[in-house]
Amino acid sequence: MPQTTNLRLLLSSANHRYRLPLSAASSFHLPQNFSFSASLPFPLKTHLRNRKSPPLFATFSSYSKKQHSSKNENRNSRPFSRNKSSLRETVKKMDGGSEKGMEERERSAGFNRKRAEGRDESDRPKKLQLKVRTLNPANTIAYVQILGTGMDTQDTSPAVLLFFDKQRFIFNAGEGLQRFCTEHKIKLSKIDHIFLSRVCSETAGGLPGLLLTLAGMGDEGMSVNMWGPSDLKYLLDAMKSFIPNAAMVHTRSFGPSPGSPSMVLQSLDNPFVLIDDEVVRISAVLLRPNNEEVSQGENSHKPSSPEPVTNATKPGDLSVIYICELPEIKGKFDPKKAAALGLRPGPKYRELQLGNPVQSDSQDIMVYPSDVMGPSVPGPIVLLVDCPTLSHFRDLLTVQCLTSYYVDTANEVIEGSKIVNCVIHLTPLSVARTDDYQMWMSKFGAAEHIMAGHEMKNIQVPILKASARLAARLNYLSPQFFPSPGFWTLPNMGLPSETQASHEDLLLKNKQISAENLLKFHLRPLANLGLDKSSIPNLSSQSEIIQELLSEIPEARDASENATRLLSDCASMIEEPWLLEDAVPSCLEDITREDMEIVLLDCGEGSLGQLKRRFGVQGADEAIRGLKCIWISHIHADHHTGLARILALRRDLLKGSPHEPALVVGPRQLKRFLDAYQRLEDLDMQFLDCYHTTEAGLNGDSSLIARGSPVRSYLKKPPSPTQVLDSLKKVLGEAGLEALVSFPVVHCPQAYGVALQAASRINSVGKTIPGWKVVYSGDTRPCPELVRASHGATVLIHEATFEDAMKDEAVARNHSTTMEAVDVGDSAGAYRIILTHFSQRYPKIPVFDETHMHKTCIAFDMMSVNLADVHALPRVLPYLKVLFKDEMIVDESEDV
């Protein structure tokens, strides 16, 4: 039988902003670089890996050196029954089968049937209108600012804010942008335009969350203009599958259609003028890959001949250079010169200042603005350059429309050319550090160059400082449950120090500026033209955070010591189970720390960043490289918008290596999103409808019992559901999992939960130990299918979006309250219950009746629960409460 080597289950944890939650993902880590990832409302993921490897995805880390048995003898791990009843059928049976009885039960049980069926009026799309703003031509303040530089940790992707008194423009909207802006008090309500430098998950991963936030602002919501290359339409087609009110986006795409013959023949040299008003002129220059072969030496990438390419550009290939030009500042009006030319004070003065000639009052002459105005000062110019590959750079060298922005070889301004004040490079280091690219940068003379691509130094500066602060505090309190320190250095992020050193030498040599969070370059007033580092967050250390904690909450020191002592005592008790207050299920007999671990972290949008922070850059890459399967619970945006980013990274990491496509199991609506998105960039995946993993869908078919079923080689794509099921069976078997069964829950159309059953194992004396069982609820109201699937679970991970006093809202939105979640676990006989998916309407630890807390615990971001410690989990909660003693009162002002 297959052996499970370090199976990690990643689930969404703690706080959930109920109007716009971050999505979450769950993952399993399996042996030999196999990864099974199950993405639930918080995606679930699984990885199979060698136990010597660094930790992979967060989630169940379960591995065993012992033989697995096909028998299941544990009362806490009973096999799933195989009847075909759906939730609706189950409810009808309980009420004698009548529709009327079912409706009465719905009311008494308390759930919103219309919302569950997708007919709720509150879910209807709005018709949002663009805000009309009064522009201020004489802007007193204007600047560009860096919003996020987390390319290497994927907390955010580089984004840039162009700020004016009455207008805001954002360039790129990667994952984490909304959270970053909220933390740093950057008002999203002022944003009118969003520009994408490329159309891909890296630049647009945060767009769905940002748009939904804008749509929910105020009574009417807000809409924005979105600009990008012509393949922007593929992204919008994909988003329509889960954002019905697509009217919130006014699309403004430019350039020829991707893949069309015109891409070969049409010159892209002429810039597209997108905005041209009294405040700013924004134009775009398109770049496409030039695929001619060149030398591969790191610093010897010589530009190829500027002949047109002969192959059509594919979707996702186009990138953009944006040129932002502010209007010139008019010279000062000289009233003495006006009087000498026969003009009396009055309206004619104003006309001249507006650039119009006037007739002299006392002389027979025309007076022109140049006669009475001082010399004008050219307006500042900013370029944003996204040159993602050397192929794009070869095309960049052929662009003639940029010539007017260059200086000559002696750094003299060429007659008729424009002076560029600042160039922000979104270009990755692999391109920017080449000699040719450095030489091209020198063409802009004295312009300030801000390098905002991959910046290793920013790993040591947490992008989301509030989250890092909480992680550091939890790590101090209980490093066993919270191993992530919150703050990282280059060595423990698994990065070679020489990479950073060589890059810093390059920056010093060319007097370039490394981008930092909230770095500004002022454009107005002219006296302040230049860099401004005053807003850059201060560098904090873990020791400073802990010192602040102990000063603020002195009893935290005792809480940390007591929590450590508790876990040590419980480790002794698990070896002598009669010392424990509650019975230990037989699946935990002879359990070791190498068998299984549950790592809770926040995953949907931002899941990749969390993985990088939890396991380090290289550790997270290893996890994603071994990813085999992802399970998605339902199609709400907060539960799957991080999916494309992870799949795209997996594709890149495995390029050139033999591998199988990732399996994505989710509701059938998700396939529409993935199909549309894959027209934009290949995600290297196969899809399986969740229905095919339910009891009804399986229809008696082996119920995904993993007994080494052979996986066929598929020559035709896409494969049939039966073929994908075969692939899934193999993955489960290699992971030491006996079954994966999805079940319908009450939330929205096609919402599911999932139950995972581990195979039994043989201990050192030959005794068969039944496998553990973990159930994840997804987003749901309490329902019969969930209770039945959770029967005898070792761990039930259940959403608890609302506190008990908010039951009416929980019913209206088809979520659960804290006590309802605990009751489900009690009814199902679950050994341990982990509550998650909390609304931000109440504190990080919600207030609730503690009657059942002997078996319940609260989840936090990046919380790691080893199966050997699961018995002690509820006893840690009192010590965690010490950190939040001042936050136990609800603060409604923090809601979105």
PDB file of C-alpha atoms in Angstrom, residues 454-654:
ATOM      1  CA  HIS A 454      11.582  41.988  -8.351  1.00  0.00           C
ATOM      2  CA  GLU A 455      13.255  43.558  -5.330  1.00  0.00           C
ATOM      3  CA  MET A 456      14.811  41.111  -2.883  1.00  0.00           C
ATOM      4  CA  LYS A 457      15.357  43.717  -0.167  1.00  0.00           C
ATOM      5  CA  ASN A 458      11.616  44.173   0.342  1.00  0.00           C
ATOM      6  CA  ILE A 459      11.290  40.638   1.667  1.00  0.00           C
ATOM      7  CA  GLN A 460      12.610  42.004   4.953  1.00  0.00           C
ATOM      8  CA  VAL A 461       9.945  44.735   5.044  1.00  0.00           C
ATOM      9  CA  PRO A 462       6.479  43.203   5.438  1.00  0.00           C
ATOM     10  CA  ILE A 463       4.062  44.600   2.887  1.00  0.00           C
ATOM     11  CA  LEU A 464       1.077  44.062   5.183  1.00  0.00           C
ATOM     12  CA  LYS A 465       2.492  45.207   8.514  1.00  0.00           C
ATOM     13  CA  ALA A 466      -0.629  44.607  10.615  1.00  0.00           C
ATOM     14  CA  SER A 467      -0.654  40.953   9.589  1.00  0.00           C
ATOM     15  CA  ALA A 468       3.085  40.617  10.254  1.00  0.00           C
ATOM     16  CA  ARG A 469       2.666  42.194  13.690  1.00  0.00           C
ATOM     17  CA  LEU A 470      -0.063  39.722  14.620  1.00  0.00           C
ATOM     18  CA  ALA A 471       1.995  36.781  13.319  1.00  0.00           C
ATOM     19  CA  ALA A 472       4.983  37.872  15.417  1.00  0.00           C
ATOM     20  CA  ARG A 473       2.849  38.121  18.564  1.00  0.00           C
ATOM     21  CA  LEU A 474       1.239  34.721  18.027  1.00  0.00           C
ATOM     22  CA  ASN A 475       4.653  33.197  17.333  1.00  0.00           C
ATOM     23  CA  TYR A 476       5.891  34.517  20.674  1.00  0.00           C
ATOM     24  CA  LEU A 477       2.863  33.158  22.480  1.00  0.00           C
ATOM     25  CA  SER A 478       2.997  29.650  20.992  1.00  0.00           C
ATOM     26  CA  PRO A 479       5.708  28.915  18.424  1.00  0.00           C
ATOM     27  CA  GLN A 480       4.496  25.320  18.221  1.00  0.00           C
ATOM     28  CA  PHE A 481       1.110  26.385  16.817  1.00  0.00           C
ATOM     29  CA  PHE A 482       2.428  29.537  15.108  1.00  0.00           C
ATOM     30  CA  PRO A 483       5.881  28.779  13.634  1.00  0.00           C
ATOM     31  CA  SER A 484       5.858  31.721  11.216  1.00  0.00           C
ATOM     32  CA  PRO A 485       7.747  34.614  12.901  1.00  0.00           C
ATOM     33  CA  GLY A 486       6.003  37.424  11.008  1.00  0.00           C
ATOM     34  CA  PHE A 487       9.332  39.004  10.004  1.00  0.00           C
ATOM     35  CA  TRP A 488      11.917  37.475   7.720  1.00  0.00           C
ATOM     36  CA  THR A 489      15.522  37.937   6.686  1.00  0.00           C
ATOM     37  CA  LEU A 490      17.147  36.892   3.431  1.00  0.00           C
ATOM     38  CA  PRO A 491      18.775  33.761   4.882  1.00  0.00           C
ATOM     39  CA  ASN A 492      15.588  32.272   6.343  1.00  0.00           C
ATOM     40  CA  MET A 493      13.630  33.145   3.225  1.00  0.00           C
ATOM     41  CA  GLY A 494      15.892  30.703   1.407  1.00  0.00           C
ATOM     42  CA  LEU A 495      17.448  33.235  -0.969  1.00  0.00           C
ATOM     43  CA  PRO A 496      21.102  33.439  -2.001  1.00  0.00           C
ATOM     44  CA  SER A 497      22.736  36.548  -0.532  1.00  0.00           C
ATOM     45  CA  GLU A 498      24.822  37.104  -3.647  1.00  0.00           C
ATOM     46  CA  THR A 499      21.645  37.810  -5.617  1.00  0.00           C
ATOM     47  CA  GLN A 500      20.888  40.807  -3.434  1.00  0.00           C
ATOM     48  CA  ALA A 501      24.505  41.964  -3.369  1.00  0.00           C
ATOM     49  CA  SER A 502      24.897  41.975  -7.140  1.00  0.00           C
ATOM     50  CA  HIS A 503      21.647  43.887  -7.555  1.00  0.00           C
ATOM     51  CA  GLU A 504      22.651  46.538  -5.023  1.00  0.00           C
ATOM     52  CA  ASP A 505      25.970  46.989  -6.821  1.00  0.00           C
ATOM     53  CA  LEU A 506      24.065  47.528 -10.046  1.00  0.00           C
ATOM     54  CA  LEU A 507      21.811  50.156  -8.462  1.00  0.00           C
ATOM     55  CA  LEU A 508      24.768  51.989  -6.936  1.00  0.00           C
ATOM     56  CA  LYS A 509      26.689  51.932 -10.201  1.00  0.00           C
ATOM     57  CA  ASN A 510      23.900  53.553 -12.193  1.00  0.00           C
ATOM     58  CA  LYS A 511      22.464  55.778  -9.443  1.00  0.00           C
ATOM     59  CA  GLN A 512      19.113  54.051  -9.693  1.00  0.00           C
ATOM     60  CA  ILE A 513      16.565  53.935  -6.889  1.00  0.00           C
ATOM     61  CA  SER A 514      15.166  50.697  -5.567  1.00  0.00           C
ATOM     62  CA  ALA A 515      11.398  51.005  -5.170  1.00  0.00           C
ATOM     63  CA  GLU A 516      10.029  50.929  -1.643  1.00  0.00           C
ATOM     64  CA  ASN A 517       6.488  50.884  -0.392  1.00  0.00           C
ATOM     65  CA  LEU A 518       4.855  54.334  -0.494  1.00  0.00           C
ATOM     66  CA  LEU A 519       7.906  55.969  -2.103  1.00  0.00           C
ATOM     67  CA  LYS A 520       6.795  59.167  -3.867  1.00  0.00           C
ATOM     68  CA  PHE A 521       8.088  61.227  -6.768  1.00  0.00           C
ATOM     69  CA  HIS A 522       6.562  64.716  -6.588  1.00  0.00           C
ATOM     70  CA  LEU A 523       5.433  66.382  -9.822  1.00  0.00           C
ATOM     71  CA  ARG A 524       3.645  69.425  -8.381  1.00  0.00           C
ATOM     72  CA  PRO A 525       4.418  71.905  -6.935  1.00  0.00           C
ATOM     73  CA  LEU A 526       7.472  72.401  -9.081  1.00  0.00           C
ATOM     74  CA  ALA A 527       9.547  73.398  -6.069  1.00  0.00           C
ATOM     75  CA  ASN A 528       9.112  69.874  -4.665  1.00  0.00           C
ATOM     76  CA  LEU A 529       9.947  68.045  -7.896  1.00  0.00           C
ATOM     77  CA  GLY A 530      11.766  64.834  -7.026  1.00  0.00           C
ATOM     78  CA  LEU A 531      11.838  61.886  -4.658  1.00  0.00           C
ATOM     79  CA  ASP A 532      10.144  61.852  -1.265  1.00  0.00           C
ATOM     80  CA  LYS A 533      10.861  58.975   1.154  1.00  0.00           C
ATOM     81  CA  SER A 534       8.972  60.422   4.123  1.00  0.00           C
ATOM     82  CA  SER A 535       6.005  58.050   3.728  1.00  0.00           C
ATOM     83  CA  ILE A 536       8.056  54.854   3.562  1.00  0.00           C
ATOM     84  CA  PRO A 537       7.134  52.615   6.527  1.00  0.00           C
ATOM     85  CA  ASN A 538       9.771  52.231   9.189  1.00  0.00           C
ATOM     86  CA  LEU A 539      11.611  48.929   9.322  1.00  0.00           C
ATOM     87  CA  SER A 540      10.379  46.927  12.296  1.00  0.00           C
ATOM     88  CA  SER A 541      11.921  43.847  13.850  1.00  0.00           C
ATOM     89  CA  GLN A 542      10.369  40.925  15.638  1.00  0.00           C
ATOM     90  CA  SER A 543      12.160  41.888  18.862  1.00  0.00           C
ATOM     91  CA  GLU A 544      10.610  45.368  18.744  1.00  0.00           C
ATOM     92  CA  ILE A 545       7.147  43.884  18.256  1.00  0.00           C
ATOM     93  CA  ILE A 546       7.598  41.569  21.253  1.00  0.00           C
ATOM     94  CA  GLN A 547       8.964  44.366  23.414  1.00  0.00           C
ATOM     95  CA  GLU A 548       5.901  46.430  22.532  1.00  0.00           C
ATOM     96  CA  LEU A 549       3.666  43.443  23.359  1.00  0.00           C
ATOM     97  CA  LEU A 550       5.165  42.892  26.797  1.00  0.00           C
ATOM     98  CA  SER A 551       4.936  46.586  27.571  1.00  0.00           C
ATOM     99  CA  GLU A 552       1.304  46.683  26.477  1.00  0.00           C
ATOM    100  CA  ILE A 553       0.256  43.283  27.897  1.00  0.00           C
ATOM    101  CA  PRO A 554       2.735  42.158  30.611  1.00  0.00           C
ATOM    102  CA  GLU A 555       0.784  38.960  31.294  1.00  0.00           C
ATOM    103  CA  ALA A 556       1.658  37.763  27.752  1.00  0.00           C
ATOM    104  CA  ARG A 557       4.987  36.482  29.131  1.00  0.00           C
ATOM    105  CA  ASP A 558       3.227  34.151  31.575  1.00  0.00           C
ATOM    106  CA  ALA A 559       0.729  33.129  28.895  1.00  0.00           C
ATOM    107  CA  SER A 560       3.592  32.091  26.602  1.00  0.00           C
ATOM    108  CA  GLU A 561       5.281  30.056  29.324  1.00  0.00           C
ATOM    109  CA  ASN A 562       2.000  28.415  30.344  1.00  0.00           C
ATOM    110  CA  ALA A 563       1.110  27.523  26.746  1.00  0.00           C
ATOM    111  CA  THR A 564       4.522  25.898  26.277  1.00  0.00           C
ATOM    112  CA  ARG A 565       4.141  23.963  29.521  1.00  0.00           C
ATOM    113  CA  LEU A 566       0.633  22.884  28.534  1.00  0.00           C
ATOM    114  CA  LEU A 567       1.773  21.397  25.237  1.00  0.00           C
ATOM    115  CA  SER A 568       4.613  19.597  26.980  1.00  0.00           C
ATOM    116  CA  ASP A 569       2.222  18.114  29.548  1.00  0.00           C
ATOM    117  CA  CYS A 570      -0.288  17.126  26.874  1.00  0.00           C
ATOM    118  CA  ALA A 571       2.437  15.382  24.911  1.00  0.00           C
ATOM    119  CA  SER A 572       2.967  13.165  27.933  1.00  0.00           C
ATOM    120  CA  MET A 573      -0.753  12.593  28.377  1.00  0.00           C
ATOM    121  CA  ILE A 574      -1.298  11.453  24.802  1.00  0.00           C
ATOM    122  CA  GLU A 575       1.085   8.603  25.574  1.00  0.00           C
ATOM    123  CA  GLU A 576      -1.118   7.796  28.583  1.00  0.00           C
ATOM    124  CA  PRO A 577      -4.611   8.638  27.280  1.00  0.00           C
ATOM    125  CA  TRP A 578      -6.355   7.751  30.553  1.00  0.00           C
ATOM    126  CA  LEU A 579      -4.953  11.013  31.930  1.00  0.00           C
ATOM    127  CA  LEU A 580      -6.991  13.049  29.424  1.00  0.00           C
ATOM    128  CA  GLU A 581     -10.443  14.385  30.237  1.00  0.00           C
ATOM    129  CA  ASP A 582     -11.997  13.256  26.942  1.00  0.00           C
ATOM    130  CA  ALA A 583     -11.478  10.015  25.048  1.00  0.00           C
ATOM    131  CA  VAL A 584      -8.849  10.052  22.325  1.00  0.00           C
ATOM    132  CA  PRO A 585     -10.120   8.517  19.068  1.00  0.00           C
ATOM    133  CA  SER A 586      -8.386   5.374  17.964  1.00  0.00           C
ATOM    134  CA  CYS A 587      -7.081   7.075  14.793  1.00  0.00           C
ATOM    135  CA  LEU A 588      -4.734   9.076  17.057  1.00  0.00           C
ATOM    136  CA  GLU A 589      -3.249   5.988  18.661  1.00  0.00           C
ATOM    137  CA  ASP A 590       0.537   5.865  18.255  1.00  0.00           C
ATOM    138  CA  ILE A 591       0.373   9.159  16.387  1.00  0.00           C
ATOM    139  CA  THR A 592       3.683  10.944  15.841  1.00  0.00           C
ATOM    140  CA  ARG A 593       4.603  14.443  14.811  1.00  0.00           C
ATOM    141  CA  GLU A 594       5.426  13.084  11.359  1.00  0.00           C
ATOM    142  CA  ASP A 595       1.919  11.847  10.617  1.00  0.00           C
ATOM    143  CA  MET A 596      -0.193  14.905   9.841  1.00  0.00           C
ATOM    144  CA  GLU A 597      -0.281  18.658  10.274  1.00  0.00           C
ATOM    145  CA  ILE A 598      -3.003  21.201   9.579  1.00  0.00           C
ATOM    146  CA  VAL A 599      -1.685  24.635   8.642  1.00  0.00           C
ATOM    147  CA  LEU A 600      -4.308  27.344   8.657  1.00  0.00           C
ATOM    148  CA  LEU A 601      -3.681  30.372   6.559  1.00  0.00           C
ATOM    149  CA  ASP A 602      -5.637  32.871   4.610  1.00  0.00           C
ATOM    150  CA  CYS A 603      -5.642  31.849   1.010  1.00  0.00           C
ATOM    151  CA  GLY A 604      -7.938  33.075  -1.866  1.00  0.00           C
ATOM    152  CA  GLU A 605      -6.646  36.349  -3.145  1.00  0.00           C
ATOM    153  CA  GLY A 606      -3.300  36.619  -1.415  1.00  0.00           C
ATOM    154  CA  SER A 607      -2.855  32.883  -0.898  1.00  0.00           C
ATOM    155  CA  LEU A 608       0.430  32.855  -2.798  1.00  0.00           C
ATOM    156  CA  GLY A 609       1.825  35.641  -0.635  1.00  0.00           C
ATOM    157  CA  GLN A 610       0.807  33.801   2.524  1.00  0.00           C
ATOM    158  CA  LEU A 611       2.567  30.657   1.342  1.00  0.00           C
ATOM    159  CA  LYS A 612       5.744  32.613   0.632  1.00  0.00           C
ATOM    160  CA  ARG A 613       5.609  34.182   4.079  1.00  0.00           C
ATOM    161  CA  ARG A 614       4.857  30.884   5.811  1.00  0.00           C
ATOM    162  CA  PHE A 615       7.420  28.656   4.081  1.00  0.00           C
ATOM    163  CA  GLY A 616       9.891  31.044   2.476  1.00  0.00           C
ATOM    164  CA  VAL A 617      10.319  31.818  -1.196  1.00  0.00           C
ATOM    165  CA  GLN A 618      11.950  28.529  -2.119  1.00  0.00           C
ATOM    166  CA  GLY A 619       9.814  26.428   0.228  1.00  0.00           C
ATOM    167  CA  ALA A 620       6.605  27.799  -1.241  1.00  0.00           C
ATOM    168  CA  ASP A 621       7.906  27.280  -4.765  1.00  0.00           C
ATOM    169  CA  GLU A 622       8.636  23.672  -3.879  1.00  0.00           C
ATOM    170  CA  ALA A 623       5.103  23.259  -2.590  1.00  0.00           C
ATOM    171  CA  ILE A 624       3.556  24.744  -5.707  1.00  0.00           C
ATOM    172  CA  ARG A 625       5.832  22.745  -7.959  1.00  0.00           C
ATOM    173  CA  GLY A 626       4.489  19.567  -6.359  1.00  0.00           C
ATOM    174  CA  LEU A 627       0.855  20.684  -6.427  1.00  0.00           C
ATOM    175  CA  LYS A 628      -1.439  18.026  -7.893  1.00  0.00           C
ATOM    176  CA  CYS A 629      -5.020  18.991  -7.119  1.00  0.00           C
ATOM    177  CA  ILE A 630      -7.067  21.993  -6.007  1.00  0.00           C
ATOM    178  CA  TRP A 631     -10.619  21.778  -4.658  1.00  0.00           C
ATOM    179  CA  ILE A 632     -12.910  24.849  -4.808  1.00  0.00           C
ATOM    180  CA  SER A 633     -16.137  25.014  -2.798  1.00  0.00           C
ATOM    181  CA  HIS A 634     -18.150  27.657  -4.661  1.00  0.00           C
ATOM    182  CA  ILE A 635     -17.858  30.423  -7.211  1.00  0.00           C
ATOM    183  CA  HIS A 636     -17.937  33.526  -5.005  1.00  0.00           C
ATOM    184  CA  ALA A 637     -15.007  35.788  -5.818  1.00  0.00           C
ATOM    185  CA  ASP A 638     -13.450  35.562  -2.364  1.00  0.00           C
ATOM    186  CA  HIS A 639     -12.962  31.829  -2.741  1.00  0.00           C
ATOM    187  CA  HIS A 640     -11.096  31.390  -5.997  1.00  0.00           C
ATOM    188  CA  THR A 641      -9.502  34.599  -7.233  1.00  0.00           C
ATOM    189  CA  GLY A 642      -6.075  33.423  -6.050  1.00  0.00           C
ATOM    190  CA  LEU A 643      -6.375  30.287  -8.155  1.00  0.00           C
ATOM    191  CA  ALA A 644      -5.041  31.614 -11.465  1.00  0.00           C
ATOM    192  CA  ARG A 645      -1.943  33.138  -9.845  1.00  0.00           C
ATOM    193  CA  ILE A 646      -0.963  29.847  -8.217  1.00  0.00           C
ATOM    194  CA  LEU A 647      -1.636  27.792 -11.345  1.00  0.00           C
ATOM    195  CA  ALA A 648       0.352  30.241 -13.473  1.00  0.00           C
ATOM    196  CA  LEU A 649       3.334  30.029 -11.104  1.00  0.00           C
ATOM    197  CA  ARG A 650       3.130  26.233 -11.095  1.00  0.00           C
ATOM    198  CA  ARG A 651       3.182  26.283 -14.894  1.00  0.00           C
ATOM    199  CA  ASP A 652       6.294  28.462 -14.902  1.00  0.00           C
ATOM    200  CA  LEU A 653       8.079  26.386 -12.249  1.00  0.00           C
ATOM    201  CA  LEU A 654       7.458  23.138 -14.147  1.00  0.00           C
TER     202      LEU A 654
END
